Coordinates of C-alpha atoms in Angstrom, one line a residue:
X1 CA 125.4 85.9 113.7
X2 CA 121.7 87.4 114.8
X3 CA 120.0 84.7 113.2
X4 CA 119.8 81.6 111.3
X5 CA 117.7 80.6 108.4
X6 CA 117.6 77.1 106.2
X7 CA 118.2 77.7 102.9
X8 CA 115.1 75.4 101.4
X9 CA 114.3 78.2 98.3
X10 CA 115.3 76.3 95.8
X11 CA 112.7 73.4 96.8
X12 CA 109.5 76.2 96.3
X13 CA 110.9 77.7 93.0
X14 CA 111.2 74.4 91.6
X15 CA 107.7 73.0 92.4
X16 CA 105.8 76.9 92.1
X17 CA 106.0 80.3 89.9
X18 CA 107.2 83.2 92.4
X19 CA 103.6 84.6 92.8
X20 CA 102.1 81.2 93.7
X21 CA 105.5 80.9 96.2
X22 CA 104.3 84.5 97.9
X23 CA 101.1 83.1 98.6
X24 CA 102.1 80.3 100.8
X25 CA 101.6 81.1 104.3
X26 CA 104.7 79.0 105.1
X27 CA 106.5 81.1 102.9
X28 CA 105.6 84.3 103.6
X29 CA 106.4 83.4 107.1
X30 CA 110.3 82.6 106.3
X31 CA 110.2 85.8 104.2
X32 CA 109.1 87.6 107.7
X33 CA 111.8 85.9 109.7
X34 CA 114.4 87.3 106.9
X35 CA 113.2 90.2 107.1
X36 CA 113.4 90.7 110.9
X37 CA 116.8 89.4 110.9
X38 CA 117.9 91.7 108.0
X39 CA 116.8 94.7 110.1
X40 CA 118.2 93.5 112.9
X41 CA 121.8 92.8 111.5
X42 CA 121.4 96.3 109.9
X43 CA 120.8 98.0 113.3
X44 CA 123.3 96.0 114.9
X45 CA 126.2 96.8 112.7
X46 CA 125.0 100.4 112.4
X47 CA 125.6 101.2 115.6
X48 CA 129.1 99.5 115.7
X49 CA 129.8 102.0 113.1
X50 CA 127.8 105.4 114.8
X51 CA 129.6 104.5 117.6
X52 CA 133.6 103.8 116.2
X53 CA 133.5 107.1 114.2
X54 CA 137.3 107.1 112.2
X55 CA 138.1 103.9 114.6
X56 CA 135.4 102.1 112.4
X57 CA 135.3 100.5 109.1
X58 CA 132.4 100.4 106.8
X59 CA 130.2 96.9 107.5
X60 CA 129.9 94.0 105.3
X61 CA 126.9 91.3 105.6
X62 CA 126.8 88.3 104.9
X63 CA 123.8 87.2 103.3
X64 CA 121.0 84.6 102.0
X65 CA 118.3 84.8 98.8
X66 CA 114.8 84.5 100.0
X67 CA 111.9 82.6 98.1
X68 CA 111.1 86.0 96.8
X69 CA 114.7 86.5 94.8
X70 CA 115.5 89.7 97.8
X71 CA 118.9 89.6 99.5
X72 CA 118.1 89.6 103.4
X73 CA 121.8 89.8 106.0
X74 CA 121.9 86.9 108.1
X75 CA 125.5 88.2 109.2
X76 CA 127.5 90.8 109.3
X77 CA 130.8 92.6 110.6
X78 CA 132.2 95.9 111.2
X79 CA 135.9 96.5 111.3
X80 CA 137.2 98.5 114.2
X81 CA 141.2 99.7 114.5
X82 CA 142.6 98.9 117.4
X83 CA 145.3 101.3 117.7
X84 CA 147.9 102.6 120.7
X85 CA 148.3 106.5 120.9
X86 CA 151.4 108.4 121.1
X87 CA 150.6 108.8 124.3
X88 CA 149.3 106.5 127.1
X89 CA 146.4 109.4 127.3
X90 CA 145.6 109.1 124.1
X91 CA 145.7 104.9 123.6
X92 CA 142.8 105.8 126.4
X93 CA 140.9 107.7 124.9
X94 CA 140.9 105.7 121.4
X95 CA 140.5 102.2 124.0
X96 CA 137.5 103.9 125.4
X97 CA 135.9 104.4 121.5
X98 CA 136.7 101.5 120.7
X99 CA 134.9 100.0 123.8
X100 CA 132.6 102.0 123.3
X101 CA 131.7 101.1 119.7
X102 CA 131.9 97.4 120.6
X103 CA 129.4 97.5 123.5
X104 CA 127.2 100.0 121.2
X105 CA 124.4 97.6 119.8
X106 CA 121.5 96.7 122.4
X107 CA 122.8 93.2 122.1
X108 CA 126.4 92.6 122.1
X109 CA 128.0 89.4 120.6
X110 CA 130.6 87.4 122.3
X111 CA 132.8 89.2 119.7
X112 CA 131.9 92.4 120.6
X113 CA 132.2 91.3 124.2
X114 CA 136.1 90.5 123.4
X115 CA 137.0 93.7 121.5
X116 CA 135.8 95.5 124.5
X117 CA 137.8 93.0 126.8
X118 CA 140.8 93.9 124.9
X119 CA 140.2 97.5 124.8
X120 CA 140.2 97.6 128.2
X121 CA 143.1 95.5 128.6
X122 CA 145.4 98.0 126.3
X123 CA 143.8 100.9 128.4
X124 CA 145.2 99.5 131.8
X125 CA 148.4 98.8 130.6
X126 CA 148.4 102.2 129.1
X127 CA 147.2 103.7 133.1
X128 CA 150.1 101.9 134.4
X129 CA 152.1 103.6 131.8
X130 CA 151.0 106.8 132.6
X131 CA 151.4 106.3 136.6
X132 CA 154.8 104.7 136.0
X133 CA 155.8 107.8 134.2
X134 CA 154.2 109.9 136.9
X135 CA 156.3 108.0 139.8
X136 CA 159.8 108.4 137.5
X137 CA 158.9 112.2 137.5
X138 CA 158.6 112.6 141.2
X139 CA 161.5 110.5 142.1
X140 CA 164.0 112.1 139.4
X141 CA 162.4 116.1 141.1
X142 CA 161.6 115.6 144.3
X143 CA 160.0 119.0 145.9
X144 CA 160.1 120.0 149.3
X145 CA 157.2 119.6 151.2
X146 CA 156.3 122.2 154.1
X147 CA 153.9 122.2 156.9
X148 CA 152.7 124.7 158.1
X149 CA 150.5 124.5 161.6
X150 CA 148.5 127.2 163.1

């Protein structure tokens, strides 16, 4: 979560009409701080997507109703597949997306930070794969080296 925000709404609409409400400094103060969180959840989760291409899932927010009756994200979440390849080459190339896409925002949660922990985990294990595989070929064919001197 970007931000926080205490839910005291109800308190102003009881006590005020909604144009009276959007004249209170106070107010239009916790209506800015909504807003800059909104836009920053927005970014945030935007670039997660930009960045996942088919790897990522559309985003969902969670959200909160300002004094002014407007939805503003507080939250939000994009869905990323963590998949192996058919090869270990390409379960590295989708680990690096996915890395990729959870490091993408300026400012990367401790969730984001995880997903890219894990994405590199899978991709080493996937390396050693891919030398393992390497070192069975050259033991099972072993060519002849020559040197030559001059």
């Amino acid at each position: 979560m970007i931000g926080s925000v205490t839910n005291n709404f109800n308190v102003y609409s009881n006590n005020y009409q909604k144009k009276d409400i959007l004249k209170d400094p106070k107010i239009m103060q916790e209506i800015s701080k909504l807003q800059s969180i909104d836009s920053k959840v927005r970014a945030h989760e935007m670039a997660h997507q930009a960045a996942g291409g088919g790897l990522a899932g559309a985003p969902t927010y969670s959200t909160v109703k300002g004094p002014d009756g407007k939805e503003y994200a507080v939250a939000g979440e994009v869905p990323i597949k963590i998949q192996k390849g058919k090869t270990p080459e390409e379960t590295i190339k989708l680990m690096n997306q996915v890395k990729a896409a959870a490091l993408a925002p300026a400012d990367p949660s401790p969730q984001d930070l995880k997903v890219a922990q894990t994405a590199d985990m899978i991709a080493a294990k996937a390396m050693q794969e891919m030398n393992n595989n390497s070192n069975d070929q050259n033991s099972q064919n072993p060519k002849m080296k020559i040197d030559l001197y001059a």
